[in-house]
PDB file of C-alpha atoms in Angstrom:
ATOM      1  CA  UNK H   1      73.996  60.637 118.780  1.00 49.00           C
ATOM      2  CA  UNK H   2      70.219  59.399 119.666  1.00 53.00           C
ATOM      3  CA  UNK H   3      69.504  55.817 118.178  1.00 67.00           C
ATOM      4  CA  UNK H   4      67.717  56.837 114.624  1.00 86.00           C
ATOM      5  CA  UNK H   5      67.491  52.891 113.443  1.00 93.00           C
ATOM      6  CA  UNK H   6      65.789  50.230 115.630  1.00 94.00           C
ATOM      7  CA  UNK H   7      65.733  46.520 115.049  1.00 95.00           C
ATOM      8  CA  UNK H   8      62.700  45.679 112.307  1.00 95.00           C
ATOM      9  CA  UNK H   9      63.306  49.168 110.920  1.00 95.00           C
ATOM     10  CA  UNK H  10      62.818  48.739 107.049  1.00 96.00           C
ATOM     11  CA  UNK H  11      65.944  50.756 105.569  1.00 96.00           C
ATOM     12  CA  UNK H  12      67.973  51.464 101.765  1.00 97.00           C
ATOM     13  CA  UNK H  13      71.280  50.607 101.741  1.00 97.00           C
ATOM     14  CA  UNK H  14      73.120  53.716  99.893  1.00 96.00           C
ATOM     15  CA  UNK H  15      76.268  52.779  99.491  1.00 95.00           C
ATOM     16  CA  UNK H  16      78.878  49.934  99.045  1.00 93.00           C
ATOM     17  CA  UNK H  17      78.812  46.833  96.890  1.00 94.00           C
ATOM     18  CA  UNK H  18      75.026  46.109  98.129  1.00 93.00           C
ATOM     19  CA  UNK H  19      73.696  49.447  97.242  1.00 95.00           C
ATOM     20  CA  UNK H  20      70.121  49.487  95.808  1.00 92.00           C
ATOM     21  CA  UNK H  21      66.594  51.417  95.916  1.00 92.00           C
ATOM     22  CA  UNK H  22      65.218  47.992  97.594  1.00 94.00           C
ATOM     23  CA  UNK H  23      64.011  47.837 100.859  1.00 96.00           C
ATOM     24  CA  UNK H  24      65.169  45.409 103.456  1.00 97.00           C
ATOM     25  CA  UNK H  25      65.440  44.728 107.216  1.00 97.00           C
ATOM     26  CA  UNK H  26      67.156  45.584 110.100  1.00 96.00           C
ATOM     27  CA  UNK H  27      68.091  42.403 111.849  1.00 97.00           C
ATOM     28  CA  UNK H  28      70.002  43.887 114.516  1.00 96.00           C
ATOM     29  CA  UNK H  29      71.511  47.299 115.456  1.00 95.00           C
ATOM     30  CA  UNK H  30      75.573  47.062 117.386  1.00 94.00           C
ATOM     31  CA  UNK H  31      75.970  50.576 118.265  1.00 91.00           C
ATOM     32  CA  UNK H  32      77.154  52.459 115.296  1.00 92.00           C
ATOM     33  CA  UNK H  33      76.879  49.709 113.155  1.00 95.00           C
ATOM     34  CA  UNK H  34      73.228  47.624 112.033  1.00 96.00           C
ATOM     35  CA  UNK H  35      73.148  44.112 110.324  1.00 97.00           C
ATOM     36  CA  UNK H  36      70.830  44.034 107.752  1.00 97.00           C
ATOM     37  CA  UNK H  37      68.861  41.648 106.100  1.00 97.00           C
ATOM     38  CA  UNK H  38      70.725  40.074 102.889  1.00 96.00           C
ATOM     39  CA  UNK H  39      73.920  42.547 102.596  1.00 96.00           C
ATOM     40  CA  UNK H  40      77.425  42.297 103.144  1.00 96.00           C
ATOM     41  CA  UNK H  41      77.305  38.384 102.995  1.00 97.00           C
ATOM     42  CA  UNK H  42      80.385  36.094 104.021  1.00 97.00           C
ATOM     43  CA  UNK H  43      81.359  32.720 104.662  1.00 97.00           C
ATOM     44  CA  UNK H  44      81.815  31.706 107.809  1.00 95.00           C
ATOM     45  CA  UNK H  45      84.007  28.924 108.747  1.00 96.00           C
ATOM     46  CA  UNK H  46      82.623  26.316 111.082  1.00 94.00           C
ATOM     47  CA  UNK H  47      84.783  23.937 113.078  1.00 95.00           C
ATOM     48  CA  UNK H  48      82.863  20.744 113.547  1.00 96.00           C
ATOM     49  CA  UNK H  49      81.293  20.911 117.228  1.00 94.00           C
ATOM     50  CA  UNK H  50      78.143  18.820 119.201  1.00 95.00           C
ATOM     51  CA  UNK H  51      76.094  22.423 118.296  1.00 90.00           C
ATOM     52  CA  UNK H  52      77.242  21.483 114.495  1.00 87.00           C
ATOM     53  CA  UNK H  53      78.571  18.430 114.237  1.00 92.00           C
ATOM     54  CA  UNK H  54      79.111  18.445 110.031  1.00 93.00           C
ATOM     55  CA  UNK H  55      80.665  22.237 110.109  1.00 92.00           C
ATOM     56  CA  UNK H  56      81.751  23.785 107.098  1.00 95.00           C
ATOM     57  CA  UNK H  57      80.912  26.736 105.215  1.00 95.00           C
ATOM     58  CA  UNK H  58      77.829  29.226 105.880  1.00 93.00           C
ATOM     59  CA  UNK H  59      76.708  32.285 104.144  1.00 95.00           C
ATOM     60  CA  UNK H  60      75.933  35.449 107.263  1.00 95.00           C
ATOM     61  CA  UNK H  61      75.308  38.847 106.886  1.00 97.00           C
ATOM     62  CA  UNK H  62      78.136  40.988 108.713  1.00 97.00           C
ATOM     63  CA  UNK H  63      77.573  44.186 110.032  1.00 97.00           C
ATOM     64  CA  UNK H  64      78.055  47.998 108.209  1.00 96.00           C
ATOM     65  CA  UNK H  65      77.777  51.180 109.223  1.00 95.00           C
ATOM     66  CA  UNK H  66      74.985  52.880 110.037  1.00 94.00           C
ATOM     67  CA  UNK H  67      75.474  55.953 107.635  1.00 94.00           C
ATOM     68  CA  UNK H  68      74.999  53.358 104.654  1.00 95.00           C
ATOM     69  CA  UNK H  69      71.196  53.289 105.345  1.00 96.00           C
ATOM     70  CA  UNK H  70      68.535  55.809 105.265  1.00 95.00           C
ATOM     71  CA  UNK H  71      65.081  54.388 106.643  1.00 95.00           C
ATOM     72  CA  UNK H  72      62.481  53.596 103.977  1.00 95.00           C
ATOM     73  CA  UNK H  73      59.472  55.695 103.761  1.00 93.00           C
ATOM     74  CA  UNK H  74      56.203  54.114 102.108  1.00 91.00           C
ATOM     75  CA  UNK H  75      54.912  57.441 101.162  1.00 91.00           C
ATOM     76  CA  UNK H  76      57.645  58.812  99.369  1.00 90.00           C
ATOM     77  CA  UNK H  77      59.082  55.366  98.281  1.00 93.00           C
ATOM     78  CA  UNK H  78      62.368  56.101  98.878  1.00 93.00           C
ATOM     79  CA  UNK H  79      65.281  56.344 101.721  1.00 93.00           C
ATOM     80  CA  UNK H  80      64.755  59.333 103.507  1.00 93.00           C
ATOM     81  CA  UNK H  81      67.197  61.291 106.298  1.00 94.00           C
ATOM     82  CA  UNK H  82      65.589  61.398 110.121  1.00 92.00           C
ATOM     83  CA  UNK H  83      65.693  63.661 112.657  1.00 92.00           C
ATOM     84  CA  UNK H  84      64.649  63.021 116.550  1.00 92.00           C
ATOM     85  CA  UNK H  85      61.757  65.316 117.668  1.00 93.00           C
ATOM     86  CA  UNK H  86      59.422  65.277 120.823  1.00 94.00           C
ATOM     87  CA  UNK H  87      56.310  65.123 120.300  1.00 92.00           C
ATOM     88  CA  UNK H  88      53.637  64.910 123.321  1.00 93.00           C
ATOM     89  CA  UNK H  89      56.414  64.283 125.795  1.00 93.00           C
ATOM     90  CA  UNK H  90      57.668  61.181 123.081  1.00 92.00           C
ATOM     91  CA  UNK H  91      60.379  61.147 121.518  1.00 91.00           C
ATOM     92  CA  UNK H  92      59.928  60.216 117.810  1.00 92.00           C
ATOM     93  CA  UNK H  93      61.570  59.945 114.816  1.00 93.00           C
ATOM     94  CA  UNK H  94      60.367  62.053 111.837  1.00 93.00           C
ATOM     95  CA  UNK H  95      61.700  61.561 107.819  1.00 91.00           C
ATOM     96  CA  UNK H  96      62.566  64.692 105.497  1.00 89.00           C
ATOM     97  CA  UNK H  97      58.730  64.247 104.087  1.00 86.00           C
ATOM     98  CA  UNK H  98      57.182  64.265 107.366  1.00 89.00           C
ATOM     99  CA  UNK H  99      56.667  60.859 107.744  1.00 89.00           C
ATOM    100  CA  UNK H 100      56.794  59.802 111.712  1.00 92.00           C
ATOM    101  CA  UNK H 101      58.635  56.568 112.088  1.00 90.00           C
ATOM    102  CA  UNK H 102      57.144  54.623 115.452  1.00 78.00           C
TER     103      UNK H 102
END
């Protein structure tokens, strides 16, 4: 399956307990799965250590999968579905609407 979300991609989440119409950001993209900005937040449990030498409790976003987004097109103002076309010999990324995603 070609890579349709990049890091800095600006995507909806459509489903799960974070689902809304607002944008946010792709902070980083593990195969089939993306972390993204503000969703699916957990504690995480920190020994104390010289990198952290209080420890205790932290708030991260945790990875979901990638069929939970749909990238966010400024035209239409919405999440639309992708599809990988070549264009000029490149490879891009083009929304329902015809919006080309760089």
């Amino acid at each position: 399956m070609p890579a349709r979300l990049k890091s800095g991609d600006t995507v909806v989440v459509i489903s799960g307990a974070d689902k809304s119409d607002s944008p946010r950001q792709v902070l980083e993209v593990l195969g089939d799965r993306v972390i993204v900005e503000g969703v699916n937040l957990r504690w995480r449990h920190e020994k104390p250590s010289q990198a952290s030498p209080k420890g205790g409790r932290t708030r991260r976003e945790f990875p979901i999968h990638a069929s939970n987004v749909l990238l966010y097109s400024s035209k239409e103002k919405k999440g639309v579905r992708t599809r990988v076309e070549v264009r000029d010999g490149k490879r891009v990324r083009v929304g329902k609407c015809g919006t080309v995603f760089e």
